[in-house]
CSV table of C-alpha atoms (C1' of nucleotides) in Angstrom, one decimal:
chain,number,residue,atom,x,y,z
A,126,UNK,CA,0.1,-0.2,-0.1
A,127,UNK,CA,3.0,2.4,0.8
A,128,UNK,CA,5.9,2.2,-1.3
A,129,UNK,CA,8.4,4.2,1.1
A,130,UNK,CA,11.1,6.4,-0.4
A,131,UNK,CA,10.6,7.9,-3.9
A,132,UNK,CA,14.2,7.2,-4.3
A,133,UNK,CA,14.0,3.1,-3.8
A,134,UNK,CA,10.6,3.6,-6.3
A,135,UNK,CA,11.9,3.0,-10.2
A,136,UNK,CA,8.9,2.1,-11.8
A,137,UNK,CA,10.3,-0.6,-13.5
A,138,UNK,CA,11.7,1.0,-16.1
A,139,UNK,CA,12.8,-2.4,-17.8
A,140,UNK,CA,8.9,-3.1,-18.7
A,141,UNK,CA,7.1,0.2,-19.2
A,142,UNK,CA,9.4,1.3,-21.8
A,143,UNK,CA,7.8,0.6,-25.7
A,144,UNK,CA,9.3,-2.7,-25.9
A,145,UNK,CA,13.2,-2.1,-26.7
A,146,UNK,CA,14.3,-2.6,-23.4
A,147,UNK,CA,12.0,-5.4,-22.0
A,148,UNK,CA,12.6,-7.0,-25.7
A,149,UNK,CA,16.7,-6.7,-24.4
A,150,UNK,CA,15.8,-8.1,-20.9
A,151,UNK,CA,13.8,-10.9,-22.5
A,152,UNK,CA,15.7,-12.0,-25.1
A,153,UNK,CA,18.2,-12.8,-22.9
A,154,UNK,CA,16.8,-15.3,-20.7
A,155,UNK,CA,15.7,-16.4,-24.5
A,156,UNK,CA,11.8,-15.4,-24.0
A,157,UNK,CA,9.6,-14.6,-26.2
A,158,UNK,CA,7.4,-11.6,-25.8
A,159,UNK,CA,3.8,-13.1,-25.8
A,160,UNK,CA,0.3,-11.6,-25.7
A,161,UNK,CA,-0.2,-13.3,-22.1
A,162,UNK,CA,3.4,-12.6,-21.2
A,163,UNK,CA,2.4,-8.9,-21.5
A,164,UNK,CA,-0.7,-8.7,-20.6
A,165,UNK,CA,0.5,-10.4,-17.2
A,166,UNK,CA,3.1,-8.3,-16.2
A,167,UNK,CA,1.0,-4.9,-16.8
A,168,UNK,CA,-1.8,-6.1,-14.5
A,169,UNK,CA,1.6,-6.1,-12.0
A,170,UNK,CA,2.6,-2.9,-12.5
A,171,UNK,CA,-1.0,-1.6,-11.9
A,172,UNK,CA,-1.2,-3.1,-8.7
A,173,UNK,CA,0.6,-1.5,-5.5
A,174,UNK,CA,0.4,-5.2,-3.1
A,175,UNK,CA,0.8,-8.9,-4.0
A,176,UNK,CA,-1.8,-10.5,-6.1
A,177,UNK,CA,-2.5,-14.1,-6.5
A,178,UNK,CA,-2.8,-16.2,-9.7
A,179,UNK,CA,-6.7,-15.9,-9.3
A,180,UNK,CA,-6.7,-11.8,-8.7
A,181,UNK,CA,-4.4,-11.9,-12.0
A,182,UNK,CA,-6.5,-13.9,-13.9
A,183,UNK,CA,-9.3,-12.2,-13.1
A,184,UNK,CA,-7.6,-9.0,-13.6
A,185,UNK,CA,-6.3,-10.3,-17.1
A,186,UNK,CA,-9.7,-9.2,-18.0
A,187,UNK,CA,-11.5,-9.9,-21.4
A,188,UNK,CA,-7.0,-11.2,-22.2
A,189,UNK,CA,-8.4,-14.4,-20.2
A,190,UNK,CA,-5.6,-16.7,-20.7
A,191,UNK,CA,-5.7,-20.1,-19.1
A,192,UNK,CA,-4.3,-20.5,-15.4
A,193,UNK,CA,-2.1,-23.0,-16.5
A,194,UNK,CA,-0.2,-20.0,-18.6
A,195,UNK,CA,-0.3,-17.7,-15.4
A,196,UNK,CA,1.4,-20.2,-13.1
A,197,UNK,CA,3.9,-21.1,-15.9
A,198,UNK,CA,4.6,-17.6,-16.5
A,199,UNK,CA,4.8,-16.6,-12.9
A,200,UNK,CA,7.9,-19.4,-12.8
A,201,UNK,CA,9.6,-18.0,-15.8
A,202,UNK,CA,9.8,-14.1,-14.6
A,203,UNK,CA,10.2,-15.3,-11.0
A,204,UNK,CA,13.3,-17.4,-12.2
A,205,UNK,CA,14.4,-14.2,-14.6
A,206,UNK,CA,14.0,-12.2,-11.4
A,207,UNK,CA,11.4,-9.9,-12.6
A,208,UNK,CA,8.7,-10.5,-10.3
A,209,UNK,CA,8.8,-11.8,-6.5
A,210,UNK,CA,7.1,-14.1,-5.3
A,211,UNK,CA,5.6,-14.3,-1.2
A,212,UNK,CA,4.0,-16.7,0.8
A,213,UNK,CA,1.1,-15.4,3.0
A,214,UNK,CA,0.6,-18.7,4.7
A,215,UNK,CA,-3.3,-18.7,3.1
A,216,UNK,CA,-2.1,-21.5,0.8
A,217,UNK,CA,-1.7,-19.2,-2.3
A,218,UNK,CA,1.2,-17.5,-3.8
A,219,UNK,CA,1.5,-14.1,-4.3
A,220,UNK,CA,3.5,-12.4,-6.5
A,221,UNK,CA,4.6,-8.8,-7.2
A,222,UNK,CA,7.1,-6.6,-9.7
A,223,UNK,CA,10.5,-7.0,-7.9
A,224,UNK,CA,11.3,-3.5,-6.4
A,225,UNK,CA,15.1,-2.9,-8.9
A,226,UNK,CA,17.4,-4.9,-9.7
A,227,UNK,CA,19.6,-7.0,-7.4
A,228,UNK,CA,18.0,-8.1,-3.8
A,229,UNK,CA,15.9,-5.7,-2.4
A,230,UNK,CA,13.2,-6.9,-0.6
A,231,UNK,CA,10.6,-6.0,1.7
A,232,UNK,CA,8.1,-7.4,4.2
A,233,UNK,CA,4.4,-7.4,4.9
A,234,UNK,CA,1.8,-6.4,7.0
A,235,UNK,CA,-1.6,-8.6,6.4
A,236,UNK,CA,-4.3,-8.2,7.9
A,237,UNK,CA,-6.3,-11.6,8.7
A,238,UNK,CA,-9.9,-10.6,8.2
A,239,UNK,CA,-10.1,-8.4,4.6
A,240,UNK,CA,-6.7,-9.5,3.9
A,241,UNK,CA,-5.3,-5.7,3.3
A,242,UNK,CA,-1.3,-5.9,2.6
A,243,UNK,CA,0.5,-3.1,4.4
A,244,UNK,CA,4.4,-3.0,2.7
A,245,UNK,CA,6.5,-2.4,5.1
A,246,UNK,CA,9.8,-1.0,4.7
A,247,UNK,CA,13.0,-2.2,3.4
A,248,UNK,CA,14.3,-5.3,5.2
A,249,UNK,CA,16.4,-5.0,8.2
A,250,UNK,CA,17.5,-9.1,8.8
A,251,UNK,CA,20.3,-8.7,6.1
A,252,UNK,CA,23.1,-8.8,8.9
A,253,UNK,CA,21.5,-11.1,11.2
A,254,UNK,CA,20.7,-13.4,8.6
A,255,UNK,CA,24.7,-13.1,7.9
A,256,UNK,CA,25.9,-14.1,11.0
A,257,UNK,CA,23.2,-17.1,11.5
A,258,UNK,CA,25.2,-18.3,7.9
A,259,UNK,CA,28.4,-17.7,9.1
A,260,UNK,CA,27.9,-19.7,12.6
A,261,UNK,CA,26.1,-22.1,10.9
A,262,UNK,CA,28.1,-23.1,8.1
A,263,UNK,CA,25.4,-22.6,5.9
A,264,UNK,CA,25.5,-20.1,2.3
A,265,UNK,CA,22.8,-19.2,-0.4
A,266,UNK,CA,20.9,-18.0,2.6
A,267,UNK,CA,18.2,-16.2,2.2
A,268,UNK,CA,14.5,-16.0,4.7
A,269,UNK,CA,10.9,-15.4,4.5
A,270,UNK,CA,8.9,-13.2,7.0
A,271,UNK,CA,5.5,-11.7,7.5
A,272,UNK,CA,3.2,-10.1,9.9
A,273,UNK,CA,-0.1,-10.3,10.5
A,274,UNK,CA,-3.1,-9.2,12.5
A,275,UNK,CA,-6.4,-7.2,13.0
A,276,UNK,CA,-6.2,-4.2,11.0
A,277,UNK,CA,-8.3,-0.8,12.7
A,278,UNK,CA,-11.3,-1.5,10.2
A,279,UNK,CA,-11.6,-5.1,11.0
A,280,UNK,CA,-11.2,-5.2,14.6
A,281,UNK,CA,-14.9,-4.4,16.4
A,282,UNK,CA,-15.2,-2.0,18.5
B,3,UNK,CA,18.6,-30.2,16.4
B,4,UNK,CA,20.2,-27.9,18.9
B,5,UNK,CA,17.4,-26.6,21.6
B,6,UNK,CA,19.7,-24.4,23.5
B,7,UNK,CA,19.6,-23.4,27.4
B,8,UNK,CA,18.5,-26.3,29.3
B,9,UNK,CA,16.3,-24.4,31.7
B,10,UNK,CA,14.4,-24.0,28.6
B,11,UNK,CA,14.0,-27.4,28.1
B,12,UNK,CA,11.5,-28.2,30.5
B,13,UNK,CA,10.7,-31.6,28.3
B,14,UNK,CA,7.2,-31.2,27.9
B,15,UNK,CA,6.0,-32.7,31.9
B,16,UNK,CA,2.4,-32.5,30.8
B,17,UNK,CA,2.4,-35.5,28.9
B,18,UNK,CA,5.5,-37.3,30.2
B,19,UNK,CA,4.2,-37.9,33.7
B,20,UNK,CA,2.2,-41.4,33.2
B,21,UNK,CA,-1.2,-40.8,32.8
B,22,UNK,CA,-2.4,-38.1,35.3
B,23,UNK,CA,-1.8,-35.0,34.1
B,24,UNK,CA,-2.5,-35.6,30.7
B,25,UNK,CA,-5.7,-36.6,31.6
B,26,UNK,CA,-6.2,-33.3,33.8
B,27,UNK,CA,-5.1,-31.4,30.5
B,28,UNK,CA,-6.9,-33.0,27.9
B,29,UNK,CA,-10.0,-33.2,30.0
B,30,UNK,CA,-9.7,-29.5,30.3
B,31,UNK,CA,-10.2,-29.4,27.0
B,32,UNK,CA,-13.2,-32.2,26.5
B,33,UNK,CA,-10.3,-34.1,24.9
B,34,UNK,CA,-10.7,-38.1,25.4
B,35,UNK,CA,-6.9,-40.3,25.3
B,36,UNK,CA,-7.0,-42.3,22.4
B,37,UNK,CA,-4.8,-44.6,21.6
B,38,UNK,CA,-3.6,-42.4,18.0
B,39,UNK,CA,-3.7,-39.1,20.2
B,40,UNK,CA,-1.2,-40.9,22.6
B,41,UNK,CA,0.8,-42.2,19.6
B,42,UNK,CA,0.9,-38.5,17.9
B,43,UNK,CA,2.3,-37.0,21.2
B,44,UNK,CA,4.7,-40.3,21.2
B,45,UNK,CA,6.3,-39.2,18.0
B,46,UNK,CA,6.8,-36.1,18.3
B,47,UNK,CA,8.6,-35.9,22.0
B,48,UNK,CA,10.9,-38.6,20.7
B,49,UNK,CA,11.8,-36.0,17.5
B,50,UNK,CA,13.7,-32.4,18.0
B,51,UNK,CA,12.9,-31.0,14.9
B,52,UNK,CA,9.5,-30.1,13.3
B,53,UNK,CA,7.2,-33.1,11.6
B,54,UNK,CA,5.2,-32.9,8.7
B,55,UNK,CA,1.6,-35.1,8.6
B,56,UNK,CA,3.4,-37.8,6.8
B,57,UNK,CA,6.5,-37.8,8.7
B,58,UNK,CA,4.5,-38.2,11.5
B,59,UNK,CA,2.1,-41.2,9.9
B,60,UNK,CA,5.7,-43.3,9.4
B,61,UNK,CA,6.7,-42.6,12.2
B,62,UNK,CA,3.3,-43.9,13.9
B,63,UNK,CA,4.5,-47.5,12.3
B,64,UNK,CA,2.7,-50.3,13.2
B,65,UNK,CA,-0.4,-47.7,15.2
B,66,UNK,CA,-1.0,-46.9,11.4
B,67,UNK,CA,-4.0,-44.9,11.9
B,68,UNK,CA,-5.8,-42.6,9.1
B,69,UNK,CA,-4.4,-39.3,8.1
B,70,UNK,CA,-7.4,-37.5,8.4
B,71,UNK,CA,-6.8,-38.5,12.4
B,72,UNK,CA,-3.7,-37.0,12.4
B,73,UNK,CA,-5.0,-33.9,10.6
B,74,UNK,CA,-7.7,-33.6,12.9
B,75,UNK,CA,-5.7,-34.3,16.3
B,76,UNK,CA,-3.1,-31.9,14.9
B,77,UNK,CA,-5.6,-28.9,14.5
B,78,UNK,CA,-7.1,-30.3,18.2
B,79,UNK,CA,-3.5,-30.0,19.4
B,80,UNK,CA,-3.0,-27.0,18.0
B,81,UNK,CA,-5.9,-25.0,19.3
B,82,UNK,CA,-4.9,-26.9,22.9
B,83,UNK,CA,-1.9,-25.0,22.6
B,84,UNK,CA,0.1,-28.8,22.9
B,85,UNK,CA,1.7,-28.6,19.5
B,86,UNK,CA,2.9,-25.5,17.2
B,87,UNK,CA,2.1,-25.7,13.8
B,88,UNK,CA,5.2,-24.4,11.4
B,89,UNK,CA,4.9,-23.3,7.7
B,90,UNK,CA,8.4,-23.6,5.7
B,91,UNK,CA,7.2,-22.9,2.4
B,92,UNK,CA,7.5,-26.3,0.7
B,93,UNK,CA,3.2,-27.1,1.3
B,94,UNK,CA,3.7,-28.8,4.5
B,95,UNK,CA,2.7,-28.1,8.0
B,96,UNK,CA,4.6,-29.2,9.9
B,97,UNK,CA,4.3,-29.7,13.8
B,98,UNK,CA,6.5,-29.3,17.2
B,99,UNK,CA,5.4,-29.4,21.0
B,100,UNK,CA,5.2,-26.3,22.1
B,101,UNK,CA,8.2,-25.3,24.2
B,102,UNK,CA,6.5,-24.7,27.2
B,103,UNK,CA,3.1,-23.0,28.2
B,104,UNK,CA,2.5,-19.3,27.2
B,105,UNK,CA,4.0,-17.7,24.4
B,106,UNK,CA,7.3,-18.6,23.3
B,107,UNK,CA,8.5,-20.2,20.0
B,108,UNK,CA,11.2,-19.9,17.9
B,109,UNK,CA,12.5,-20.0,14.6
B,110,UNK,CA,14.4,-22.0,12.1
B,111,UNK,CA,17.4,-22.0,9.8
B,112,UNK,CA,16.2,-25.2,6.9
B,113,UNK,CA,18.4,-26.7,4.2
B,114,UNK,CA,16.9,-26.0,1.0
B,115,UNK,CA,18.8,-29.4,0.0
B,116,UNK,CA,18.5,-32.0,2.5
B,117,UNK,CA,16.2,-30.3,4.7
B,118,UNK,CA,17.5,-30.2,7.9
B,119,UNK,CA,16.6,-28.1,10.4
B,120,UNK,CA,18.2,-25.5,13.1
B,121,UNK,CA,16.0,-24.6,15.6
B,122,UNK,CA,17.2,-21.0,16.7
B,123,UNK,CA,16.9,-19.4,19.7
B,124,UNK,CA,13.8,-17.6,20.8
B,125,UNK,CA,12.3,-15.1,18.7
B,126,UNK,CA,14.1,-11.6,19.2
B,127,UNK,CA,10.8,-10.0,17.1
B,128,UNK,CA,8.7,-9.5,20.3
B,129,UNK,CA,9.4,-5.6,20.4
B,130,UNK,CA,9.6,-4.6,16.5
B,131,UNK,CA,5.9,-6.7,16.1
B,132,UNK,CA,4.7,-4.3,18.7
B,133,UNK,CA,5.7,-1.4,17.6
B,134,UNK,CA,4.8,-2.6,13.8
B,135,UNK,CA,1.0,-3.3,15.7
B,136,UNK,CA,0.9,0.2,17.3
B,137,UNK,CA,2.3,2.1,14.4
B,138,UNK,CA,-0.4,0.8,11.9
B,139,UNK,CA,-3.6,0.1,14.6
B,140,UNK,CA,-3.5,-3.6,14.1
B,141,UNK,CA,-4.4,-6.4,17.2
B,142,UNK,CA,-3.6,-9.8,17.8
B,143,UNK,CA,-0.5,-9.1,15.8
B,144,UNK,CA,1.7,-12.4,15.2
B,145,UNK,CA,4.2,-13.6,12.4
B,146,UNK,CA,6.2,-15.7,10.5
B,147,UNK,CA,10.0,-16.2,10.3
B,148,UNK,CA,12.0,-18.6,8.3
B,149,UNK,CA,15.6,-19.0,7.1
B,150,UNK,CA,17.3,-20.9,4.4
B,151,UNK,CA,20.1,-22.5,3.2
B,152,UNK,CA,22.3,-24.8,2.2
B,153,UNK,CA,24.0,-26.4,5.1
B,154,UNK,CA,27.8,-27.2,4.8
B,155,UNK,CA,27.3,-31.0,4.6
B,156,UNK,CA,25.2,-30.1,1.6
B,157,UNK,CA,27.5,-27.7,0.0
B,158,UNK,CA,30.2,-29.3,-2.7
B,159,UNK,CA,33.7,-27.7,-2.5
C,266,DC,C1',9.4,-12.6,-46.3
C,267,DA,C1',8.9,-17.4,-46.1
C,268,DG,C1',10.8,-21.4,-43.8
C,269,DA,C1',12.6,-23.8,-39.8
C,270,DA,C1',13.5,-24.4,-34.9
C,271,DG,C1',11.8,-24.2,-31.0
C,272,DA,C1',9.3,-21.3,-26.9
C,273,DT,C1',4.8,-21.1,-25.6
C,274,DT,C1',0.0,-21.7,-25.1
C,275,DG,C1',-5.0,-24.0,-24.1
C,276,DC,C1',-7.0,-28.0,-22.6
C,277,DA,C1',-7.5,-31.9,-19.6
C,278,DA,C1',-6.1,-34.5,-16.2
C,279,DA,C1',-3.6,-35.7,-12.4
C,280,DC,C1',-1.4,-34.2,-8.1
C,281,DC,C1',-0.5,-33.3,-3.5
C,282,DG,C1',-1.7,-31.7,0.9
C,283,DC,C1',-6.0,-30.9,3.3
C,284,DT,C1',-10.7,-30.9,4.4
C,285,DT,C1',-15.0,-33.0,5.7
C,286,DG,C1',-19.9,-36.4,5.5
C,287,DC,C1',-21.0,-40.3,7.7
C,288,DA,C1',-21.4,-44.6,10.3
C,289,DT,C1',-19.0,-46.7,13.8
C,290,DC,C1',-16.6,-47.1,16.8
C,291,DC,C1',-14.4,-46.4,21.6
C,292,DT,C1',-14.0,-42.9,26.7
C,293,DC,C1',-15.6,-41.0,30.1
C,294,DA,C1',-18.6,-39.3,33.6
C,295,DT,C1',-22.5,-41.8,36.1
D,202,DA,C1',-22.9,-51.4,33.1
D,203,DT,C1',-24.2,-47.9,30.2
D,204,DG,C1',-25.5,-44.0,27.6
D,205,DA,C1',-23.8,-40.0,26.1
D,206,DG,C1',-20.7,-37.4,22.6
D,207,DG,C1',-16.5,-37.2,21.0
D,208,DA,C1',-12.9,-40.0,18.1
D,209,DT,C1',-11.9,-43.2,14.3
D,210,DG,C1',-12.2,-45.0,8.9
D,211,DC,C1',-13.0,-44.4,4.8
D,212,DA,C1',-13.8,-41.8,0.7
D,213,DA,C1',-15.0,-38.7,-1.7
D,214,DG,C1',-14.4,-33.7,-2.5
D,215,DC,C1',-11.8,-29.7,-2.9
D,216,DG,C1',-8.7,-25.8,-4.0
D,217,DG,C1',-3.8,-24.4,-5.3
D,218,DT,C1',-0.8,-26.1,-9.2
D,219,DT,C1',1.9,-29.3,-12.3
D,220,DT,C1',2.8,-31.5,-16.6
D,221,DG,C1',1.7,-34.3,-20.9
D,222,DC,C1',0.5,-33.4,-25.7
D,223,DA,C1',-0.6,-31.4,-29.8
D,224,DA,C1',-1.6,-26.7,-31.6
D,225,DT,C1',-0.1,-22.0,-32.1
D,226,DC,C1',3.0,-18.2,-32.2
D,227,DT,C1',8.0,-15.7,-32.0
D,228,DT,C1',11.8,-15.0,-33.7
D,229,DC,C1',15.7,-16.3,-36.0
D,230,DT,C1',18.2,-17.6,-40.4
D,231,DG,C1',18.7,-17.3,-45.2
DNA sequence: CAGAAGATTGCAAACCGCTTGCATCCTCAT
DNA sequence: ATGAGGATGCAAGCGGTTTGCAATCTTCTG
């Protein structure tokens, strides 16, 4: 809901420019520019919070492609680093455009009642995570962290 | 794999004593002491890290009860606070005996290759979590956090 | 600009973890 | 011992996700 500082707000240049940049990017990954692919990225670009596959599908509206196609595309785009996958524990994966190149990511505060999602500022765990990796000899370390609760609107007074 | 300080190590008195304590506990919740129930708790007591339903089922060995029974029991035991549910994002819930009465919990470092699980010390997020709740007006706040990586054994040299 | 190679799509079926309805069985208070 | 109601087994079902396959589309090449 609230992307913090504007300097982190790169509106994903790569996918907003006409085509050439996207082409470059996709070609490098041996991907083709197809209608479903573009439509999915359009949908993601229009939404601030992570979307489920079902939400993406309904958002696609008349350009209505198969669910399997969306699932496959999300894998592909995730593998290429264009989208990021989140898991809020309700059994449905959610996807968001990657903040920018690199490893930046953030976490979420989710209302258990109405599913409103508040995006939190940049993650503060990287130092702790590195310590952890060192202490236990782990490599390629990553983490998941989400917060849940009842939002002010849903709280019964 | 490594429960930290021994003082946190209460071996779950309630379920290890012959029967009376367990009886008390269960009776209070209007639960009955059944063979599957006891067997499941036995299995959990024997393992240090969280188990999936499938793992519990195979660990049950000859006392082989229905999967649905295990699912139902895990819900019940969780609702009673006897077990704690964890989600490592691989699509299968995992269960562990609750550390003790109360809200204590910890997090995990999981090897993405061999699924080895290292239990981390007590959670350090409660203060941050409270701030978050205050700042956004959320109530009943909770969180999930797990770390993933490749353990020293699985790393190819 | 046609042709070819190969990625992508749609469709349908299958998978997987999990839940549920129902008849039967078992535990426990009396 | 008995009755009430929780617990179990079985089988069907559900939602999210994956997959095999044939048809289609994008893009490279000549």
